């Protein structure tokens, strides 16, 4: 069992172990107590062959919890005010009290919406995050960013509400479709470029083992062990940046490497490009932009290009700078007409450089090779 201590506004643990899900109730009860557990999940998770939802509910009732499972349709479109109201109304109908617990079982959508419901129901109840996607395991389940979307944009209503416990069972990740798994790879590579290149080597090894396909009985054990190591190192790196800056006013901004141009491309594509594909491309374009500004070397920009491409991600933008400009200038991190560019000096070492927001078009043009 890997046990990480996440030092947020108050400390909480992330436990990582293959086969952890059937014991989830035990760990939740031991850590948090309470008598009622509201389990929020989505239709994809509820249909998983691993029976994740029923396994979790059973383990909670075995510990004496009164369990209320609640399922919402899968997909980002569920992260809306009306679904949110359905969730909190159901929590009220079930009589959830401030000492009770919301358990979010799912990927980023269930985690973000569930976290926001926990943050706001009765001014805040405790939340347990159980990620079922690689992206949620290495990123969104930890750090306390919770939100729902508005027609005007993603994550426009939200709160910082850290989970009280995160339980990660890498066995749940084995049946993910390849493209869903790859979304988490982009964020994991990001941690490698920011600070810990070793993560990239481990991730490559895990992917190689996964692509060997089903084999002898021990194979999936080797994969889940590698995934446990990758997730543990990735979250430890995320924790380094979140510690002391939960509310994202300073060093947490490093986690936006690749997101400045990546988010703009993702929004331009109307989310037909996944977050992972967009961030992967964003890391390449931003490195090239930084090289164009003389903030990093062309050698580093090429290294990042080759690294991202070697994982099978597309690196050439499917749009022009003019296409993404409306999204770029509304980046949420712009303050006083300045944005912090995350500059990779080498893979494994980055710094933040203040940059005038009114020159973002120029930066993007350097990245896209339009100048
Ligand atoms: N996903 C970036 C952050 O948690 O700040």
JSON list of C-alpha atoms in Angstrom, two decimals, residues 12 14 79 106-113 115 129-146 161-163 166 187 190-191 235 238 252 275:
[
{"chain": "A", "resi": 12, "resn": "UNK", "atom": "CA", "xyz": [-5.38, 14.27, 4.08]},
{"chain": "A", "resi": 14, "resn": "UNK", "atom": "CA", "xyz": [-4.21, 9.27, -0.63]},
{"chain": "A", "resi": 79, "resn": "UNK", "atom": "CA", "xyz": [-21.25, 19.10, -15.03]},
{"chain": "A", "resi": 106, "resn": "UNK", "atom": "CA", "xyz": [-15.54, 8.26, -11.23]},
{"chain": "A", "resi": 107, "resn": "UNK", "atom": "CA", "xyz": [-13.37, 10.40, -13.47]},
{"chain": "A", "resi": 108, "resn": "UNK", "atom": "CA", "xyz": [-12.94, 14.16, -13.52]},
{"chain": "A", "resi": 109, "resn": "UNK", "atom": "CA", "xyz": [-16.61, 14.94, -14.11]},
{"chain": "A", "resi": 110, "resn": "UNK", "atom": "CA", "xyz": [-17.96, 12.97, -11.11]},
{"chain": "A", "resi": 111, "resn": "UNK", "atom": "CA", "xyz": [-15.04, 14.20, -8.98]},
{"chain": "A", "resi": 112, "resn": "UNK", "atom": "CA", "xyz": [-15.50, 17.88, -9.86]},
{"chain": "A", "resi": 113, "resn": "UNK", "atom": "CA", "xyz": [-19.29, 17.85, -9.55]},
{"chain": "A", "resi": 115, "resn": "UNK", "atom": "CA", "xyz": [-16.60, 17.74, -4.83]},
{"chain": "A", "resi": 129, "resn": "UNK", "atom": "CA", "xyz": [-12.54, 10.82, -4.03]},
{"chain": "A", "resi": 130, "resn": "UNK", "atom": "CA", "xyz": [-12.20, 7.39, -5.69]},
{"chain": "A", "resi": 131, "resn": "UNK", "atom": "CA", "xyz": [-10.78, 7.99, -9.20]},
{"chain": "A", "resi": 132, "resn": "UNK", "atom": "CA", "xyz": [-11.68, 5.54, -11.96]},
{"chain": "A", "resi": 133, "resn": "UNK", "atom": "CA", "xyz": [-9.69, 7.21, -14.76]},
{"chain": "A", "resi": 134, "resn": "UNK", "atom": "CA", "xyz": [-5.93, 7.70, -15.00]},
{"chain": "A", "resi": 135, "resn": "UNK", "atom": "CA", "xyz": [-6.43, 11.47, -15.39]},
{"chain": "A", "resi": 136, "resn": "UNK", "atom": "CA", "xyz": [-8.47, 11.66, -12.19]},
{"chain": "A", "resi": 137, "resn": "UNK", "atom": "CA", "xyz": [-5.94, 9.45, -10.38]},
{"chain": "A", "resi": 138, "resn": "UNK", "atom": "CA", "xyz": [-2.93, 11.64, -11.24]},
{"chain": "A", "resi": 139, "resn": "UNK", "atom": "CA", "xyz": [-4.64, 15.02, -11.21]},
{"chain": "A", "resi": 140, "resn": "UNK", "atom": "CA", "xyz": [-8.24, 15.95, -10.47]},
{"chain": "A", "resi": 141, "resn": "UNK", "atom": "CA", "xyz": [-8.88, 13.71, -7.43]},
{"chain": "A", "resi": 142, "resn": "UNK", "atom": "CA", "xyz": [-6.21, 15.59, -5.48]},
{"chain": "A", "resi": 143, "resn": "UNK", "atom": "CA", "xyz": [-5.90, 19.31, -4.76]},
{"chain": "A", "resi": 144, "resn": "UNK", "atom": "CA", "xyz": [-9.48, 20.34, -4.10]},
{"chain": "A", "resi": 145, "resn": "UNK", "atom": "CA", "xyz": [-10.46, 22.13, -7.30]},
{"chain": "A", "resi": 146, "resn": "UNK", "atom": "CA", "xyz": [-14.19, 21.48, -7.62]},
{"chain": "A", "resi": 161, "resn": "UNK", "atom": "CA", "xyz": [-12.80, 21.94, -1.31]},
{"chain": "A", "resi": 162, "resn": "UNK", "atom": "CA", "xyz": [-10.18, 19.35, -0.60]},
{"chain": "A", "resi": 163, "resn": "UNK", "atom": "CA", "xyz": [-11.18, 15.72, -0.19]},
{"chain": "A", "resi": 166, "resn": "UNK", "atom": "CA", "xyz": [-8.50, 9.74, -1.73]},
{"chain": "A", "resi": 187, "resn": "UNK", "atom": "CA", "xyz": [-0.69, 15.18, -17.42]},
{"chain": "A", "resi": 190, "resn": "UNK", "atom": "CA", "xyz": [3.75, 17.17, -17.64]},
{"chain": "A", "resi": 191, "resn": "UNK", "atom": "CA", "xyz": [4.92, 16.28, -14.11]},
{"chain": "A", "resi": 235, "resn": "UNK", "atom": "CA", "xyz": [0.66, 12.94, -7.14]},
{"chain": "A", "resi": 238, "resn": "UNK", "atom": "CA", "xyz": [1.41, 17.68, -7.84]},
{"chain": "A", "resi": 252, "resn": "UNK", "atom": "CA", "xyz": [0.30, 25.96, -8.22]},
{"chain": "A", "resi": 275, "resn": "UNK", "atom": "CA", "xyz": [-7.91, 17.51, -22.53]}
]
